[in-house]
Coordinates of C-alpha atoms in Angstrom, one line a residue:
M79 CA 18.9 16.3 -2.1
S80 CA 21.8 14.3 -3.6
T81 CA 22.0 13.4 -7.2
A82 CA 21.2 9.8 -6.4
D83 CA 18.1 10.8 -4.4
R84 CA 16.9 13.1 -7.2
L85 CA 17.3 10.2 -9.7
V86 CA 15.3 7.9 -7.4
E87 CA 12.6 10.4 -6.7
S88 CA 12.2 11.2 -10.4
T89 CA 12.0 7.5 -11.2
R90 CA 9.3 7.1 -8.5
E91 CA 7.2 9.8 -10.0
L92 CA 7.6 8.6 -13.6
L93 CA 6.8 5.0 -12.7
W94 CA 3.6 6.2 -11.1
E95 CA 2.7 8.4 -14.1
R96 CA 3.9 6.3 -17.0
G97 CA 4.8 2.8 -15.9
Y98 CA 8.1 1.1 -16.4
T99 CA 8.1 0.9 -20.2
G100 CA 7.1 4.6 -20.5
T101 CA 9.9 5.6 -18.1
S102 CA 13.0 6.2 -20.2
P103 CA 16.5 6.9 -18.8
K104 CA 16.4 10.2 -20.7
A105 CA 13.1 11.2 -19.0
I106 CA 14.6 10.3 -15.6
Q107 CA 17.7 12.3 -16.2
Q108 CA 15.7 15.4 -17.4
R109 CA 13.4 15.3 -14.5
A110 CA 16.2 14.8 -12.0
G111 CA 18.4 17.5 -13.6
A112 CA 21.2 14.9 -13.9
G113 CA 23.4 13.8 -16.8
Q114 CA 23.8 10.3 -18.2
G115 CA 27.2 10.1 -16.5
S116 CA 25.8 10.9 -13.1
M117 CA 23.0 8.3 -13.5
Y118 CA 25.4 5.5 -14.4
H119 CA 27.8 6.5 -11.7
H120 CA 25.2 5.8 -9.1
F121 CA 23.2 3.0 -10.8
T122 CA 24.1 0.2 -13.2
G123 CA 21.1 1.0 -15.4
K124 CA 17.3 1.6 -15.5
P125 CA 16.4 -1.8 -13.8
D126 CA 18.7 -1.0 -10.9
L127 CA 17.3 2.5 -10.5
A128 CA 13.7 1.3 -10.8
R129 CA 14.3 -1.3 -8.1
A130 CA 15.6 1.4 -5.8
A131 CA 12.6 3.6 -6.6
I132 CA 10.1 0.8 -6.0
E133 CA 11.7 -0.2 -2.7
R134 CA 11.5 3.4 -1.5
T135 CA 7.9 3.7 -2.5
A136 CA 7.1 0.4 -0.8
A137 CA 8.9 1.6 2.4
E138 CA 7.0 4.9 2.4
M139 CA 3.7 3.0 1.9
R140 CA 4.4 0.6 4.8
A141 CA 5.4 3.5 7.1
A142 CA 2.2 5.4 6.3
A143 CA 0.0 2.4 6.9
E144 CA 1.8 1.5 10.1
A145 CA 1.1 4.9 11.5
Q146 CA -2.6 4.0 11.5
F147 CA -2.2 0.3 12.4
A148 CA -0.1 1.1 15.5
A149 CA -2.3 4.1 16.7
P150 CA -4.5 3.8 19.8
G151 CA -8.1 2.6 19.3
T152 CA -10.0 -0.5 18.5
A153 CA -9.2 -2.7 15.6
V154 CA -12.1 -1.3 13.6
E155 CA -11.1 2.3 14.4
R156 CA -7.6 1.7 13.2
V157 CA -8.6 -0.1 10.1
T158 CA -11.1 2.7 9.4
A159 CA -8.4 5.3 9.8
Y160 CA -6.3 3.4 7.3
L161 CA -9.0 2.9 4.7
R162 CA -10.3 6.5 4.9
R163 CA -6.9 8.3 5.0
E164 CA -6.3 10.9 2.4
R165 CA -5.2 9.4 -1.0
D166 CA -4.7 10.6 -4.5
V167 CA -7.2 8.1 -5.7
L168 CA -7.3 9.0 -9.4
R169 CA -3.5 8.4 -9.7
G170 CA -4.0 4.9 -8.3
C171 CA -1.9 3.0 -5.8
P172 CA 1.8 3.5 -6.6
I173 CA 2.5 -0.1 -5.8
G174 CA -0.7 -1.7 -6.9
R175 CA -0.4 -0.1 -10.4
L176 CA 2.9 -1.8 -10.9
T177 CA 1.1 -5.2 -10.9
Q178 CA -0.5 -4.2 -14.3
D179 CA 2.9 -3.5 -15.8
P180 CA 4.0 -6.7 -17.6
D181 CA 7.7 -5.6 -17.6
V182 CA 7.7 -5.2 -13.8
M183 CA 5.9 -8.5 -13.3
A184 CA 8.3 -10.3 -15.7
D185 CA 11.4 -9.2 -13.8
A186 CA 11.8 -11.0 -10.5
S187 CA 13.9 -8.3 -9.0
L188 CA 11.3 -5.6 -9.7
R189 CA 8.3 -7.8 -8.8
A190 CA 9.7 -8.8 -5.4
P191 CA 9.2 -5.5 -3.5
V192 CA 5.7 -5.2 -5.0
E193 CA 4.8 -8.7 -3.9
E194 CA 6.4 -8.3 -0.5
T195 CA 4.5 -5.0 0.2
L196 CA 1.1 -6.3 -0.7
G197 CA 1.8 -9.5 1.3
W198 CA 2.9 -7.3 4.3
L199 CA -0.3 -5.3 4.0
R200 CA -2.5 -8.3 4.1
G201 CA -0.5 -9.7 7.0
R202 CA -0.5 -6.5 9.0
L203 CA -4.3 -6.0 8.5
A204 CA -4.8 -9.6 9.7
G205 CA -2.7 -8.8 12.8
V206 CA -4.8 -5.8 13.7
L207 CA -8.0 -7.8 13.2
E208 CA -6.5 -10.6 15.3
E209 CA -5.8 -8.2 18.1
G210 CA -9.4 -7.0 18.0
R211 CA -10.7 -10.6 18.1
A212 CA -8.4 -11.4 21.0
R213 CA -9.7 -8.4 22.9
G214 CA -13.3 -9.3 22.4
E215 CA -14.0 -6.5 19.9
L216 CA -14.7 -8.7 17.0
D217 CA -16.6 -12.0 16.5
P218 CA -14.4 -14.9 17.5
A219 CA -15.5 -16.7 14.3
L220 CA -14.1 -13.9 12.0
D221 CA -11.5 -15.2 9.5
V222 CA -9.0 -12.5 9.9
R223 CA -6.8 -13.6 7.0
A224 CA -9.7 -13.8 4.6
T225 CA -11.0 -10.5 5.8
A226 CA -7.6 -8.8 5.4
A227 CA -7.3 -10.1 1.9
A228 CA -10.8 -8.8 1.1
L229 CA -9.9 -5.3 2.4
V230 CA -6.8 -5.1 0.3
A231 CA -8.8 -6.3 -2.7
V232 CA -11.4 -3.6 -2.0
L233 CA -8.7 -0.9 -2.0
Q234 CA -7.0 -2.0 -5.1
G235 CA -10.2 -2.6 -7.0
G236 CA -11.5 0.7 -5.8
Y237 CA -8.5 2.5 -7.4
V238 CA -9.2 0.7 -10.7
I239 CA -12.9 1.6 -10.8
A240 CA -12.3 5.2 -9.7
R241 CA -9.7 5.7 -12.5
A242 CA -12.0 4.0 -15.0
E243 CA -14.8 6.4 -14.1
G244 CA -12.6 9.5 -13.6
S245 CA -14.1 10.0 -10.1
A246 CA -13.0 9.2 -6.6
E247 CA -16.6 8.4 -5.6
P248 CA -16.5 4.7 -6.5
F249 CA -13.4 4.3 -4.3
A250 CA -15.2 6.0 -1.4
Q251 CA -18.3 3.8 -1.9
A252 CA -16.1 0.6 -1.9
V253 CA -14.5 1.7 1.4
T254 CA -17.8 2.5 3.0
G255 CA -19.2 -0.9 1.9
A256 CA -16.1 -2.8 3.3
L257 CA -16.4 -1.0 6.6
G258 CA -20.1 -1.8 6.8
L259 CA -19.3 -5.5 6.4
L260 CA -16.5 -5.2 9.0
A261 CA -18.9 -3.5 11.4
G262 CA -21.1 -6.5 11.2
A263 CA -18.3 -8.5 12.9
A264 CA -17.9 -6.1 15.7
V265 CA -19.1 -7.2 19.2
T266 CA -21.4 -4.7 20.9
P267 CA -19.8 -3.6 24.2
P268 CA -21.9 -4.1 27.3
P269 CA -23.1 -1.1 29.4
G270 CA -19.9 0.6 30.8
G271 CA -18.1 0.5 27.4
R272 CA -15.8 -2.4 27.8
P273 CA -16.1 -5.3 25.4
P274 CA -16.5 -8.8 26.8
A275 CA -13.3 -10.6 27.7
P276 CA -12.3 -13.3 25.2
P277 CA -13.0 -16.8 26.3
A278 CA -10.3 -18.6 28.2
P279 CA -8.3 -21.1 26.2
P280 CA -9.2 -24.8 26.8
R281 CA -7.0 -26.5 29.3

């Protein structure tokens, strides 16, 4: 791993552990095993390095989510795989936690990848649900955008409650509850296993 990569990875870890204010240039350098000269050779300063770290975390988060969203299966199966995938719940969401950091939210450059990632997640979930609705797997009346926003809110709220209680159980309960509500919008397939075809568009 190059020095620049070590600096970015160290910053990612520290931001997740300590937040932006608690992540000092000295702490980054110590964890990365790099000197001050190396840090400022690759980055103009802490904000520049933090932006690179947040962007890398965001890209990693999107790639992991896309692996479930693009997999075979019904919309509910893919959403379930995403919601139930293994997570370090008590550490919180590495992107979501940054929304609670006033220094990140006050800096447009640092806030942008956080906002973009959460917006992408809502949009991608809505797209998966729309696919399911178009294929007759979900109730045609389902509001896919509102449902996607609710699912993201359940995830982020689940992290907060789990951290507050020091247990992953509230997160698991929140996910189970959300999936139960989503199951209520699923259309029962007829005998033979295929869901009914969506209605033809009006001419």
